[in-house]
PDB file of C-alpha atoms in Angstrom:
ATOM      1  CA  UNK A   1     -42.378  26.215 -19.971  1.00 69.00           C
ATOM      2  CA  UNK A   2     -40.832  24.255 -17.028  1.00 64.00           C
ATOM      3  CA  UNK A   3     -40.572  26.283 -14.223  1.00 72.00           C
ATOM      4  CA  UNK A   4     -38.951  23.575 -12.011  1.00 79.00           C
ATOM      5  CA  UNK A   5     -39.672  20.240  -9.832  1.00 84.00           C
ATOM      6  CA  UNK A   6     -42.545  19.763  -8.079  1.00 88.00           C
ATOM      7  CA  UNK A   7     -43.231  16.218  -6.885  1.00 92.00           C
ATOM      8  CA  UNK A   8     -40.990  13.190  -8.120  1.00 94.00           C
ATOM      9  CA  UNK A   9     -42.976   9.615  -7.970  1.00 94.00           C
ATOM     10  CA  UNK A  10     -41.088   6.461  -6.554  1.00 95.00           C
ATOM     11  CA  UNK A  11     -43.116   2.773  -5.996  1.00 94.00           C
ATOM     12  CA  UNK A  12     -42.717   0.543  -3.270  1.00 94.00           C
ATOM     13  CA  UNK A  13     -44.631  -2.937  -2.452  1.00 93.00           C
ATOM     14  CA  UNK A  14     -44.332  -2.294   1.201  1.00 94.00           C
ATOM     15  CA  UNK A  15     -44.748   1.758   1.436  1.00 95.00           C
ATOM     16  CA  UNK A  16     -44.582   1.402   4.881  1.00 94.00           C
ATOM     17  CA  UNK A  17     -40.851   0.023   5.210  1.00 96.00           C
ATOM     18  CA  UNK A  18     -39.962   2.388   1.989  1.00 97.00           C
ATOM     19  CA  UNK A  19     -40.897   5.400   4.257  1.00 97.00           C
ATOM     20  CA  UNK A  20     -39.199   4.116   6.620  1.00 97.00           C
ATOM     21  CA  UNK A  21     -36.271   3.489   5.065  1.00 98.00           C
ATOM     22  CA  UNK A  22     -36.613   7.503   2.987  1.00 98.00           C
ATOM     23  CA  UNK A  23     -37.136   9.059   6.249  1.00 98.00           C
ATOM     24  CA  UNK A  24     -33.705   7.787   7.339  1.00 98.00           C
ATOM     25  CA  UNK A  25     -31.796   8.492   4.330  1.00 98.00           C
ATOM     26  CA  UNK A  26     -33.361  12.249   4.249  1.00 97.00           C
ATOM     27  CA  UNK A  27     -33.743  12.838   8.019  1.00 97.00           C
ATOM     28  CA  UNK A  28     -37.407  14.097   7.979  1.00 97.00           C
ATOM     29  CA  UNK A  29     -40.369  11.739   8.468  1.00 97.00           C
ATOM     30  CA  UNK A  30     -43.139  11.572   5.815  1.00 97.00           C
ATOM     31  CA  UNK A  31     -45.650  14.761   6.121  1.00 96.00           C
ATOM     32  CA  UNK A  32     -49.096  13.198   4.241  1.00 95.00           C
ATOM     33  CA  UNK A  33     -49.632   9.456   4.296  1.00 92.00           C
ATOM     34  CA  UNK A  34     -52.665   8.493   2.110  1.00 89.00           C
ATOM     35  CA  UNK A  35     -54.385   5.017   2.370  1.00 81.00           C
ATOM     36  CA  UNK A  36     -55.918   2.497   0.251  1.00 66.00           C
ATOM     37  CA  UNK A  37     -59.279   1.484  -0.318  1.00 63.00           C
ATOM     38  CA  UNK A  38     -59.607  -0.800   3.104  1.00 62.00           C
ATOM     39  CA  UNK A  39     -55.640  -1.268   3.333  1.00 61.00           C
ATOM     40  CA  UNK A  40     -53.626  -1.532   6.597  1.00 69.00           C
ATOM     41  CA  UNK A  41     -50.774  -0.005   5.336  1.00 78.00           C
ATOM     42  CA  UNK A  42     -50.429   3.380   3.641  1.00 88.00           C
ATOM     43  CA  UNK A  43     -50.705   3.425  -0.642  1.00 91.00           C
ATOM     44  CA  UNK A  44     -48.469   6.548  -0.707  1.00 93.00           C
ATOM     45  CA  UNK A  45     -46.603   8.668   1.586  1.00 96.00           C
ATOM     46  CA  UNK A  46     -45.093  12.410   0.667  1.00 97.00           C
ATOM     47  CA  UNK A  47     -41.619  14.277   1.807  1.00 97.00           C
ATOM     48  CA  UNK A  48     -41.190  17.702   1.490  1.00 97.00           C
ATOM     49  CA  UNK A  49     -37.072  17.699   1.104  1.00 95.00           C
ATOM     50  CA  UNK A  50     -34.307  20.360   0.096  1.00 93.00           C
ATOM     51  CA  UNK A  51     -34.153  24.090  -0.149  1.00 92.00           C
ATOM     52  CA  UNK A  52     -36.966  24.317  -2.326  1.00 92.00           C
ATOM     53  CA  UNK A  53     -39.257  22.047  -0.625  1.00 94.00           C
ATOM     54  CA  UNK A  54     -39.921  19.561  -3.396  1.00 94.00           C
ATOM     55  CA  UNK A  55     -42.406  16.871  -3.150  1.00 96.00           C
ATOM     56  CA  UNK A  56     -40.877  12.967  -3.441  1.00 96.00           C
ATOM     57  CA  UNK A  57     -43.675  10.751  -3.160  1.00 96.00           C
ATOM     58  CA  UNK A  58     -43.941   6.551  -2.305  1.00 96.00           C
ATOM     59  CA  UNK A  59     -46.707   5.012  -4.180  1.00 94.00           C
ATOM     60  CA  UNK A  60     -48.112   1.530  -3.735  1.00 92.00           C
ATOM     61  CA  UNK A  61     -46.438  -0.513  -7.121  1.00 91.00           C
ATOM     62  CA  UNK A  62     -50.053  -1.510  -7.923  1.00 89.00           C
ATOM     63  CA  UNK A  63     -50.535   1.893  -9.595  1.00 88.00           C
ATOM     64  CA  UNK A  64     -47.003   2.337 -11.084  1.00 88.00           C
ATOM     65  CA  UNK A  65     -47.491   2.582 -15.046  1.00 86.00           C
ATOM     66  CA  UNK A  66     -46.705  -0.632 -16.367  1.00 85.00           C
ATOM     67  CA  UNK A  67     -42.652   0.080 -17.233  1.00 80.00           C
ATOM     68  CA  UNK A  68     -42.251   0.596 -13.699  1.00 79.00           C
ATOM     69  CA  UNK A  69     -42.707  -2.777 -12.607  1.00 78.00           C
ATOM     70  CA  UNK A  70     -40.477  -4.274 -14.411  1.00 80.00           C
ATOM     71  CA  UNK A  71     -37.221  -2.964 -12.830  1.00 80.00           C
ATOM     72  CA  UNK A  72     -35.380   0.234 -12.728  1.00 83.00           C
ATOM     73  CA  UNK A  73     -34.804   2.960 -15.646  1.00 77.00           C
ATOM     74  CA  UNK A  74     -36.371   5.155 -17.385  1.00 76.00           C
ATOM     75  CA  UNK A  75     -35.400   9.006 -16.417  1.00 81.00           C
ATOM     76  CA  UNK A  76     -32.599  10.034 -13.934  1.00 91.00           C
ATOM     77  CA  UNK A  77     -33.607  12.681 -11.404  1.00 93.00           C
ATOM     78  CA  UNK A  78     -30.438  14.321  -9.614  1.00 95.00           C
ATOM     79  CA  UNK A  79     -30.874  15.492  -6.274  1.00 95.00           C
ATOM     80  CA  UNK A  80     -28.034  17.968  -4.916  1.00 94.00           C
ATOM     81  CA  UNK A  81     -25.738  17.270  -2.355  1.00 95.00           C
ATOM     82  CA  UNK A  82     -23.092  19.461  -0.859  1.00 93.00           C
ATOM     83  CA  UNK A  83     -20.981  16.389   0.401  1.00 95.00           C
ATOM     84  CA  UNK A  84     -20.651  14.300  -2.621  1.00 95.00           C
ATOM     85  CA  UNK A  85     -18.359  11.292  -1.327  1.00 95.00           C
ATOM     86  CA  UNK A  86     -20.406  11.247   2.249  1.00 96.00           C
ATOM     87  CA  UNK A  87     -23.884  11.140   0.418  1.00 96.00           C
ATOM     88  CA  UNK A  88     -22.873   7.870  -2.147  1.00 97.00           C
ATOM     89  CA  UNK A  89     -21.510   6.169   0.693  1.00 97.00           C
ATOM     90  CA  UNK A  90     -24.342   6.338   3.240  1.00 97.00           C
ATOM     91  CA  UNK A  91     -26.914   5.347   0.165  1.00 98.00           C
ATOM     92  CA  UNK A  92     -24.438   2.212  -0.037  1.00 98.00           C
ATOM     93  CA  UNK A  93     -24.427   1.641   3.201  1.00 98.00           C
ATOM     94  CA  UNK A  94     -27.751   1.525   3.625  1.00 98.00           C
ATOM     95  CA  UNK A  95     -28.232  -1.135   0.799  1.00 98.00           C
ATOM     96  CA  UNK A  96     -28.608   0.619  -2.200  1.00 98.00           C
ATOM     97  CA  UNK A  97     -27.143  -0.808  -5.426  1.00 97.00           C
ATOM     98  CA  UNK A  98     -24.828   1.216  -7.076  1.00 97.00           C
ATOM     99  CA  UNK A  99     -26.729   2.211 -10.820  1.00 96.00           C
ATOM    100  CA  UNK A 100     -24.473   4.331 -13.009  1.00 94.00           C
ATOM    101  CA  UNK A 101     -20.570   4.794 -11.038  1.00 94.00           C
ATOM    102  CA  UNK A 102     -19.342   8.168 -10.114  1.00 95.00           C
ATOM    103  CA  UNK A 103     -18.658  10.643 -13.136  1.00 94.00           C
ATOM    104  CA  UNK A 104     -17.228  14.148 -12.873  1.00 91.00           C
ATOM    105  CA  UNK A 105     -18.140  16.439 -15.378  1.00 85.00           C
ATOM    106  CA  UNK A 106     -16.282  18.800 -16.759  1.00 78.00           C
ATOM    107  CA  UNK A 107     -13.843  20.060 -14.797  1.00 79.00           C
ATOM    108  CA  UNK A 108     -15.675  22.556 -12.656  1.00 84.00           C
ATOM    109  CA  UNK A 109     -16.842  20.328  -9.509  1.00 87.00           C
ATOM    110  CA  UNK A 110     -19.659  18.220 -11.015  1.00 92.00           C
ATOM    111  CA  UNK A 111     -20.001  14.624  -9.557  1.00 94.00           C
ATOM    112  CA  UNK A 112     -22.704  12.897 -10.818  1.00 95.00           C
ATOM    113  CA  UNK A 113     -23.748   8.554  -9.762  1.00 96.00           C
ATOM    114  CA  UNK A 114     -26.937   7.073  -9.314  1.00 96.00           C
ATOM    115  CA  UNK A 115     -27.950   4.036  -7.234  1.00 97.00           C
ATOM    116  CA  UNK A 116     -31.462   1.552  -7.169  1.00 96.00           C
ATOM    117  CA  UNK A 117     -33.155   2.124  -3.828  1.00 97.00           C
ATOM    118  CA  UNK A 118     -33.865  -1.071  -2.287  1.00 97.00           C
ATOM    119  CA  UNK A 119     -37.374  -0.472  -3.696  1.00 95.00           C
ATOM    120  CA  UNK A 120     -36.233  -1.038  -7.032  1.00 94.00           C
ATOM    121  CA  UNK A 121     -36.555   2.860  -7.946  1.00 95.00           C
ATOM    122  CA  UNK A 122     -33.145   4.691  -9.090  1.00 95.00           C
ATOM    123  CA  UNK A 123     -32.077   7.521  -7.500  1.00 95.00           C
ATOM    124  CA  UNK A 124     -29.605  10.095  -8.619  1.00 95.00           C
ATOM    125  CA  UNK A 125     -26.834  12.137  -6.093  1.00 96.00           C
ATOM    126  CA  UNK A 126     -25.453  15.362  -7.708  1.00 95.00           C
ATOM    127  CA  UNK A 127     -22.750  17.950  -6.517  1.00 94.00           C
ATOM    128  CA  UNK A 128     -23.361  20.858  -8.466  1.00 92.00           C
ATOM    129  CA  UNK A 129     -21.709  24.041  -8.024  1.00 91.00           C
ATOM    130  CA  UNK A 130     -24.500  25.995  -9.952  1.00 90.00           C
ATOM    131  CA  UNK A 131     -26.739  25.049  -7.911  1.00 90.00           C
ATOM    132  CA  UNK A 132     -25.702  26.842  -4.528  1.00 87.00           C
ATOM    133  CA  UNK A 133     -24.584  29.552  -6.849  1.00 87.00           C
ATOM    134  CA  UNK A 134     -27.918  30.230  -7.525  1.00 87.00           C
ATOM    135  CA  UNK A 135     -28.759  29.810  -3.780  1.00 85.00           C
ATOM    136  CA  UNK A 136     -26.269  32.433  -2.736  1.00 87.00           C
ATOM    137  CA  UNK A 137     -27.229  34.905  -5.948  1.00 87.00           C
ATOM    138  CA  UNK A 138     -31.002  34.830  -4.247  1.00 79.00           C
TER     139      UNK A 138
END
């Protein structure tokens, strides 16, 4: 039934500076930037990011559902990263709030933490071993 990610929805007030901000963090600039009726600023701008190209979007908070605009929560999406340690430390650095601390799980390689973007959205950091185990079986 579900065959895997394909666009994860974050909200901003000021999509500009949050694009700004995500195109540091991830190293690629925005590829679709979508405007509002009459607005200066873009209402949502899209990232294609990772191996898989998956879709992390920056909406406008006017059209977040009502439970996202009243602070972080809800479900935790965990993006892989090979360098654990580096990858929590430059989302601190650049001013993100740590969310849930740094768990290993299990004992096979598994760090998990999440942070709140300065946007108010959380974000989750993963090392997973299964996942580049699946990269290398392909």
């Amino acid at each position: 039934m579900l065959r895997g990610l394909t666009t994860i929805s974050l909200w901003a007030d000021d999509v500009a500076e949050a694009a700004r901000w995500y195109a540091e963090l991830l190293g690629v600039e925005p590829y679709f930037e979508g405007s509002g009726h009459g607005a200066l600023s873009p209402a949502y701008v899209q990232f294609r990011i990772g191996d898989h190209q998956h879709e992390l979007e920056i909406i406008d908070r006017r059209y977040a559902p009502p439970a996202a605009r009243s602070g972080p929560g809800g479900a935790i999406v965990y993006w892989h990263v090979d360098d654990f340690a580096a990858a929590f430390e430059k989302l601190l650095a650049m001013g993100a709030k740590q969310y849930k601390s740094v768990t290993a799980r299990g004992d096979a390689g598994f760090l998990a933490a999440s942070v709140v973007d300065p946007f108010g959205n959380v974000l989750g950091v993963m090392h997973n071993p299964r996942y580049t185990d699946t990269l290398d079986r392909r």
